[in-house]
Amino acid sequence: MVTRQNGALARKPRPRVGTEDFHTMRARELTEVIANEIEPLPRLCEHIRRVARLPRVMVSWRVRELLLQEDMRLFEEDYSRYFNPGLSKGPEVGRPFLLRPLWVRGGIVLAHGYMAAPLEVRALAEHLYQRGYVVYGVRLKGHGTSPEDLAHSAWEDWYEAISRGHAIVRTFTNQVFVGGFSTGGCLALIAAARKPRHLRGVFSICAPLKLHNYSVRLAPSIVTLNSLLRRFGRNRESWEYVDNDPENKHINYTRNPLTGVTELVKVMDAMEGCLPQVKIPALVVQGSKDPTVNPVSGTLIFDQLGSARKELAVFERERHGIINGDGAVEIFDRVYHFLRRAGVESAAPETAARATLAVL
């Protein structure tokens, strides 16, 4: 059994019992099994000993570099494979990015929305970076490349980007927050429910729980119908994509794959199921006249959060993409002040929930 003692991992010997079968014993004594498997490999054993002797800061640096290289490799491979001259944006739109200040106040894993790319959250990231936060803007799988790539991506792949981003930011600081815009906000809330001991707070901006377009819920049925049509050789009759007219045409896709919409529905459902398990400080931001996400989403998310320290900020906005363009800085400041409070309050006793209504 592996336990944490004084910040370090230690293996606690277990008493031998004769009632467990071979596979159960291997599962319980995993570290011993691994040690037994690599013992005949002296070069590997020596390499592990060298790594074990490295200072923690050096191990963190190596882990960070490996994960950053992996994220960049995944993007470059996807961009090259799915590039479409008429639909793909420049690579600078889709690349994940890392902003690191000289003095680190904390760290943030920041996720963009559906059909968007890391550039969508860059302005918010810059604002927080200038105030002392390490910010890693993740790229959700299938985004920043082409709609065809998105059509072949599952929402679990999107969440994996959050997990890698968290591992990267943790190499800088233990004061880690997670946040996102739209679908990125859904993923951030899921992460907050799954990683409560490793996060100081979570914020979501215009995360969808209810959408104005009710036909979105029909997408899974259409995808199933498309699959049946393909099976019977009637591909021409299938309906794979719908046109999209985004606010930020230099960032977002102009075609929306119905398989992607199906995954979006799954994310929304997964988020709703996770909300009661979110116990860390949380900020929910919502535009009052959002044309894409039903504004009631903000209140519904806030009410279902399990956190005792939660805030709801409603801004008078008539756009969905409220983190870019006029009025964005006010939202950035609201997020920043939440992060500062959450960093202090994370170690304080639980207090009553509070809601904030901001009106321009």
Coordinates of C-alpha atoms in Angstrom, one line a residue:
M1 CA 0.0 0.0 0.0
V2 CA 1.3 3.4 -0.9
T3 CA 0.6 6.3 1.5
R4 CA 1.6 9.9 1.8
Q5 CA 3.7 10.8 4.8
N6 CA 5.0 14.3 5.4
G7 CA 4.5 15.2 1.7
A8 CA 6.3 12.1 0.4
L9 CA 5.0 8.8 -0.9
A10 CA 5.9 5.7 1.1
R11 CA 5.1 2.1 0.7
K12 CA 3.5 0.5 3.8
P13 CA 4.1 -3.3 4.0
R14 CA 1.0 -5.4 4.1
P15 CA 0.7 -8.6 6.0
R16 CA 0.7 -11.7 3.9
V17 CA -2.6 -13.5 3.7
G18 CA -3.3 -16.8 2.0
T19 CA -6.9 -16.2 1.0
E20 CA -6.2 -13.9 -1.9
D21 CA -5.8 -15.2 -5.5
F22 CA -2.9 -14.5 -7.7
H23 CA -4.4 -11.5 -9.6
T24 CA -5.8 -9.9 -6.4
M25 CA -2.4 -10.1 -4.7
R26 CA -0.7 -8.5 -7.8
A27 CA -3.3 -5.7 -7.8
R28 CA -2.8 -5.0 -4.0
E29 CA 1.0 -5.2 -4.1
L30 CA 1.4 -3.2 -7.3
T31 CA 4.7 -1.5 -6.3
E32 CA 6.2 -4.8 -5.4
V33 CA 5.1 -6.4 -8.7
I34 CA 6.7 -3.5 -10.6
A35 CA 9.9 -3.8 -8.6
N36 CA 10.0 -7.5 -9.3
E37 CA 9.5 -7.0 -13.1
I38 CA 12.3 -4.4 -13.5
E39 CA 14.8 -6.1 -11.2
P40 CA 16.4 -8.1 -14.1
L41 CA 17.0 -4.8 -16.0
P42 CA 20.0 -3.2 -14.4
R43 CA 20.2 -0.2 -16.7
L44 CA 16.6 0.7 -16.0
C45 CA 17.1 0.2 -12.2
E46 CA 20.1 2.5 -12.3
H47 CA 18.2 5.2 -14.2
I48 CA 15.4 5.0 -11.6
R49 CA 17.9 5.4 -8.8
R50 CA 19.3 8.5 -10.6
V51 CA 15.9 10.0 -11.0
A52 CA 15.1 9.3 -7.3
R53 CA 18.1 11.2 -6.2
L54 CA 17.2 14.3 -8.3
P55 CA 16.0 17.4 -6.4
R56 CA 12.2 17.9 -6.6
V57 CA 12.6 21.1 -8.7
M58 CA 14.5 19.1 -11.3
V59 CA 11.9 16.3 -11.4
S60 CA 9.2 18.9 -11.8
W61 CA 11.0 20.6 -14.6
R62 CA 11.5 17.3 -16.5
V63 CA 7.8 16.3 -16.0
R64 CA 6.7 19.7 -17.2
E65 CA 8.9 19.6 -20.3
L66 CA 7.7 16.1 -21.2
L67 CA 4.0 17.1 -20.9
L68 CA 4.4 20.3 -22.8
Q69 CA 6.2 18.5 -25.6
E70 CA 3.4 15.9 -25.6
D71 CA 0.7 18.5 -25.8
M72 CA 2.5 20.2 -28.6
R73 CA 3.1 17.0 -30.5
L74 CA -0.6 16.0 -30.3
F75 CA -1.6 19.4 -31.7
E76 CA 0.9 19.3 -34.5
E77 CA -0.1 15.8 -35.5
D78 CA -3.8 16.6 -35.5
Y79 CA -3.3 19.8 -37.3
S80 CA -1.2 18.1 -40.0
R81 CA -3.6 15.2 -40.4
Y82 CA -6.9 17.2 -40.5
F83 CA -5.8 20.4 -42.1
N84 CA -8.5 21.8 -44.4
P85 CA -7.5 24.9 -46.5
G86 CA -11.1 26.2 -46.4
L87 CA -11.9 25.5 -42.8
S88 CA -8.8 25.4 -40.7
K89 CA -7.4 28.5 -39.0
G90 CA -3.7 29.3 -38.6
P91 CA -1.7 27.1 -36.2
E92 CA -1.3 30.0 -33.8
V93 CA -5.0 29.9 -33.1
G94 CA -5.0 26.2 -31.9
R95 CA -1.7 25.8 -30.1
P96 CA -1.9 25.4 -26.3
F97 CA 0.0 28.1 -24.5
L98 CA 1.8 28.6 -21.2
L99 CA 2.2 32.0 -19.5
R100 CA 4.6 32.1 -16.6
P101 CA 5.3 35.3 -14.5
L102 CA 8.5 35.8 -12.6
W103 CA 6.7 35.8 -9.3
V104 CA 4.1 33.1 -9.0
R105 CA 0.9 33.8 -7.0
G106 CA -0.8 30.6 -8.1
G107 CA -1.6 28.6 -11.2
I108 CA -4.6 28.2 -13.5
V109 CA -5.7 25.6 -15.9
L110 CA -7.8 27.4 -18.5
A111 CA -10.1 25.8 -21.1
H112 CA -11.9 27.2 -24.1
G113 CA -15.3 26.4 -25.5
Y114 CA -16.9 24.1 -28.0
M115 CA -15.7 24.6 -31.6
A116 CA -13.2 27.2 -30.4
A117 CA -9.5 27.1 -29.6
P118 CA -7.0 28.3 -27.0
L119 CA -6.9 31.8 -28.6
E120 CA -10.4 32.3 -27.3
V121 CA -9.2 32.5 -23.7
R122 CA -5.9 34.2 -24.4
A123 CA -7.1 37.7 -23.3
L124 CA -8.3 36.4 -19.9
A125 CA -5.1 34.4 -19.5
E126 CA -3.0 37.5 -20.2
H127 CA -5.0 39.5 -17.6
L128 CA -4.4 36.9 -14.9
Y129 CA -0.8 36.3 -15.9
Q130 CA -0.1 40.0 -15.4
R131 CA -1.3 39.6 -11.9
G132 CA 1.0 36.8 -10.9
Y133 CA -0.7 33.6 -12.1
V134 CA 0.9 30.8 -14.2
V135 CA -1.8 30.1 -16.8
Y136 CA -1.9 27.1 -19.1
G137 CA -4.4 27.4 -21.9
V138 CA -5.3 23.9 -22.9
R139 CA -6.4 22.7 -26.3
L140 CA -9.4 20.4 -26.2
K141 CA -9.0 17.4 -28.5
G142 CA -10.5 18.1 -32.0
H143 CA -10.3 21.8 -31.6
G144 CA -8.0 24.3 -33.3
T145 CA -7.6 22.0 -36.3
S146 CA -10.7 21.3 -38.4
P147 CA -14.4 20.2 -37.9
E148 CA -13.5 16.7 -39.2
D149 CA -11.1 16.3 -36.3
L150 CA -13.8 17.4 -33.8
A151 CA -16.2 14.8 -35.4
H152 CA -13.8 12.0 -34.3
S153 CA -13.3 13.3 -30.7
A154 CA -15.0 12.2 -27.6
W155 CA -15.6 14.4 -24.6
E156 CA -13.4 12.2 -22.5
D157 CA -10.6 13.3 -24.8
W158 CA -11.4 16.9 -24.0
Y159 CA -11.2 16.1 -20.3
E160 CA -7.8 14.5 -20.8
A161 CA -6.4 17.9 -21.8
I162 CA -7.6 19.3 -18.5
S163 CA -5.8 16.5 -16.7
R164 CA -2.5 17.1 -18.5
G165 CA -2.8 20.9 -18.0
H166 CA -3.3 20.3 -14.2
A167 CA -0.2 18.1 -14.1
I168 CA 1.8 20.9 -15.9
V169 CA 0.6 23.7 -13.6
R170 CA 1.3 21.6 -10.5
T171 CA 5.0 21.6 -11.4
F172 CA 5.0 25.4 -10.7
T173 CA 2.7 25.6 -7.6
N174 CA 0.4 23.7 -5.4
Q175 CA -2.1 26.7 -5.4
V176 CA -3.9 25.5 -8.6
F177 CA -7.3 26.7 -9.9
V178 CA -9.2 25.4 -12.9
G179 CA -11.6 27.4 -15.0
G180 CA -13.1 27.7 -18.4
F181 CA -15.5 29.4 -20.8
S182 CA -18.6 27.7 -22.1
T183 CA -17.9 24.0 -22.5
G184 CA -14.5 24.6 -20.9
G185 CA -16.4 25.7 -17.9
C186 CA -18.3 22.4 -17.8
L187 CA -15.0 20.5 -17.9
A188 CA -13.6 22.7 -15.2
L189 CA -16.5 21.9 -12.9
I190 CA -16.1 18.2 -13.6
A191 CA -12.4 18.4 -12.7
A192 CA -13.4 20.2 -9.5
A193 CA -15.6 17.3 -8.5
R194 CA -12.9 14.7 -9.4
K195 CA -9.8 16.4 -8.0
P196 CA -11.0 18.3 -4.9
R197 CA -7.8 17.8 -2.9
H198 CA -5.6 19.1 -5.7
L199 CA -7.5 22.3 -6.5
R200 CA -8.0 25.5 -4.6
G201 CA -11.0 26.8 -6.6
V202 CA -13.0 26.6 -9.8
F203 CA -14.7 29.2 -12.1
S204 CA -17.0 28.7 -15.0
I205 CA -18.1 31.4 -17.5
C206 CA -21.3 30.9 -19.5
A207 CA -21.2 27.1 -19.0
P208 CA -24.2 25.5 -20.7
L209 CA -26.6 23.5 -18.6
K210 CA -29.6 24.6 -20.7
L211 CA -29.3 25.8 -24.3
H212 CA -31.7 28.1 -26.3
N213 CA -31.5 25.6 -29.2
Y214 CA -33.5 22.6 -28.0
S215 CA -32.7 20.7 -31.2
V216 CA -29.3 20.0 -29.7
R217 CA -30.9 17.2 -27.7
L218 CA -31.9 15.6 -31.0
A219 CA -28.3 15.2 -32.2
P220 CA -27.6 11.8 -30.7
S221 CA -30.7 10.4 -32.5
I222 CA -29.5 11.9 -35.8
V223 CA -26.0 10.4 -35.3
T224 CA -27.6 7.0 -34.7
L225 CA -29.7 7.4 -37.9
N226 CA -26.5 8.4 -39.8
S227 CA -24.8 5.3 -38.6
L228 CA -27.7 3.1 -39.9
L229 CA -27.7 4.9 -43.3
R230 CA -24.0 4.3 -43.7
R231 CA -24.4 0.6 -42.8
F232 CA -26.9 0.2 -45.6
G233 CA -24.8 2.2 -48.1
R234 CA -26.9 5.3 -48.1
N235 CA -24.1 7.8 -47.2
R236 CA -25.5 10.6 -49.3
E237 CA -28.7 10.7 -47.2
S238 CA -26.8 11.1 -43.9
W239 CA -26.6 14.5 -42.2
E240 CA -23.1 14.9 -40.7
Y241 CA -22.6 18.6 -40.2
V242 CA -24.6 21.8 -39.8
D243 CA -23.4 25.4 -40.6
N244 CA -22.2 27.6 -37.7
D245 CA -22.1 31.4 -37.7
P246 CA -19.8 32.2 -34.8
E247 CA -19.1 35.5 -33.1
N248 CA -15.3 35.0 -33.5
K249 CA -14.9 33.7 -37.0
H250 CA -11.1 33.9 -36.8
I251 CA -11.2 31.3 -34.0
N252 CA -14.3 29.1 -34.2
Y253 CA -15.3 26.5 -36.7
T254 CA -18.0 27.4 -39.3
R255 CA -19.2 23.8 -39.5
N256 CA -20.5 21.9 -36.6
P257 CA -20.3 18.1 -36.6
L258 CA -23.4 16.4 -35.2
T259 CA -21.2 13.8 -33.5
G260 CA -19.5 16.7 -31.7
V261 CA -22.9 18.0 -30.6
T262 CA -23.6 14.6 -29.2
E263 CA -20.4 14.8 -27.1
L264 CA -21.4 18.3 -25.9
V265 CA -24.7 16.9 -24.6
K266 CA -22.7 14.2 -22.8
V267 CA -20.5 16.9 -21.2
M268 CA -23.5 18.9 -20.0
D269 CA -25.1 15.8 -18.5
A270 CA -21.8 14.7 -16.8
M271 CA -21.3 18.2 -15.4
E272 CA -24.8 18.3 -13.9
G273 CA -24.2 14.9 -12.2
C274 CA -20.9 16.2 -10.7
L275 CA -22.2 19.5 -9.3
P276 CA -23.1 18.2 -5.8
Q277 CA -19.6 16.8 -5.5
V278 CA -17.9 20.2 -6.1
K279 CA -16.9 21.2 -2.5
I280 CA -14.1 23.7 -3.3
P281 CA -14.7 27.5 -3.7
A282 CA -16.5 28.2 -6.9
L283 CA -17.4 31.2 -9.1
V284 CA -20.2 31.0 -11.7
V285 CA -20.3 33.8 -14.3
Q286 CA -23.3 34.2 -16.6
G287 CA -24.4 36.7 -19.2
S288 CA -28.0 37.9 -18.6
K289 CA -29.0 37.8 -22.3
D290 CA -26.8 35.1 -23.6
P291 CA -28.2 34.1 -27.1
T292 CA -26.5 30.6 -27.0
V293 CA -26.7 29.4 -23.4
N294 CA -30.0 29.9 -21.6
P295 CA -29.1 32.4 -18.8
V296 CA -30.9 30.2 -16.3
S297 CA -27.9 27.9 -16.6
G298 CA -25.9 30.1 -14.2
T299 CA -28.5 29.9 -11.4
L300 CA -29.1 26.2 -11.9
I301 CA -25.4 25.4 -11.7
F302 CA -24.9 27.7 -8.7
D303 CA -27.9 26.1 -6.8
Q304 CA -26.6 22.5 -7.4
L305 CA -23.0 23.2 -6.4
G306 CA -22.0 21.4 -3.2
S307 CA -19.6 24.1 -2.2
A308 CA -20.2 26.2 0.9
R309 CA -18.2 29.0 -0.6
K310 CA -19.7 29.8 -4.0
E311 CA -20.5 32.9 -5.9
L312 CA -22.8 33.8 -8.8
A313 CA -22.0 36.8 -10.9
V314 CA -24.5 37.8 -13.5
F315 CA -23.4 40.5 -16.1
E316 CA -25.7 42.5 -18.4
R317 CA -24.5 41.1 -21.7
E318 CA -26.2 40.3 -25.0
R319 CA -23.4 38.1 -26.4
H320 CA -22.3 34.6 -25.6
G321 CA -18.5 35.3 -26.0
I322 CA -18.3 37.8 -23.1
I323 CA -14.6 37.2 -22.5
N324 CA -13.7 39.0 -25.7
G325 CA -14.6 42.5 -26.8
D326 CA -16.4 45.3 -24.9
G327 CA -16.9 44.7 -21.2
A328 CA -14.5 41.7 -21.0
V329 CA -12.1 43.4 -18.6
E330 CA -14.8 43.7 -15.9
I331 CA -15.3 40.0 -16.1
F332 CA -11.6 39.4 -15.9
D333 CA -11.4 41.5 -12.8
R334 CA -14.3 39.5 -11.2
V335 CA -12.4 36.3 -11.8
Y336 CA -9.2 37.7 -10.5
H337 CA -10.8 38.9 -7.2
F338 CA -12.4 35.5 -6.8
L339 CA -9.0 33.8 -7.2
R340 CA -7.4 36.0 -4.6
R341 CA -10.2 35.4 -2.1
A342 CA -10.3 31.6 -2.8
G343 CA -6.5 31.4 -2.3
V344 CA -6.9 32.8 1.2
E345 CA -10.2 31.1 2.1
S346 CA -9.2 27.6 1.0
A347 CA -7.7 26.9 4.4
A348 CA -10.4 28.7 6.3
P349 CA -13.5 27.1 8.0
E350 CA -16.6 26.7 5.8
T351 CA -18.9 29.7 5.5
A352 CA -22.3 30.3 4.2
A353 CA -22.9 30.3 0.4
R354 CA -23.1 33.8 -1.2
A355 CA -24.3 35.0 -4.5
T356 CA -23.1 38.2 -6.3
L357 CA -25.1 40.0 -9.0
A358 CA -23.1 42.4 -11.1
V359 CA -25.0 44.7 -13.4
L360 CA -23.4 47.2 -15.8

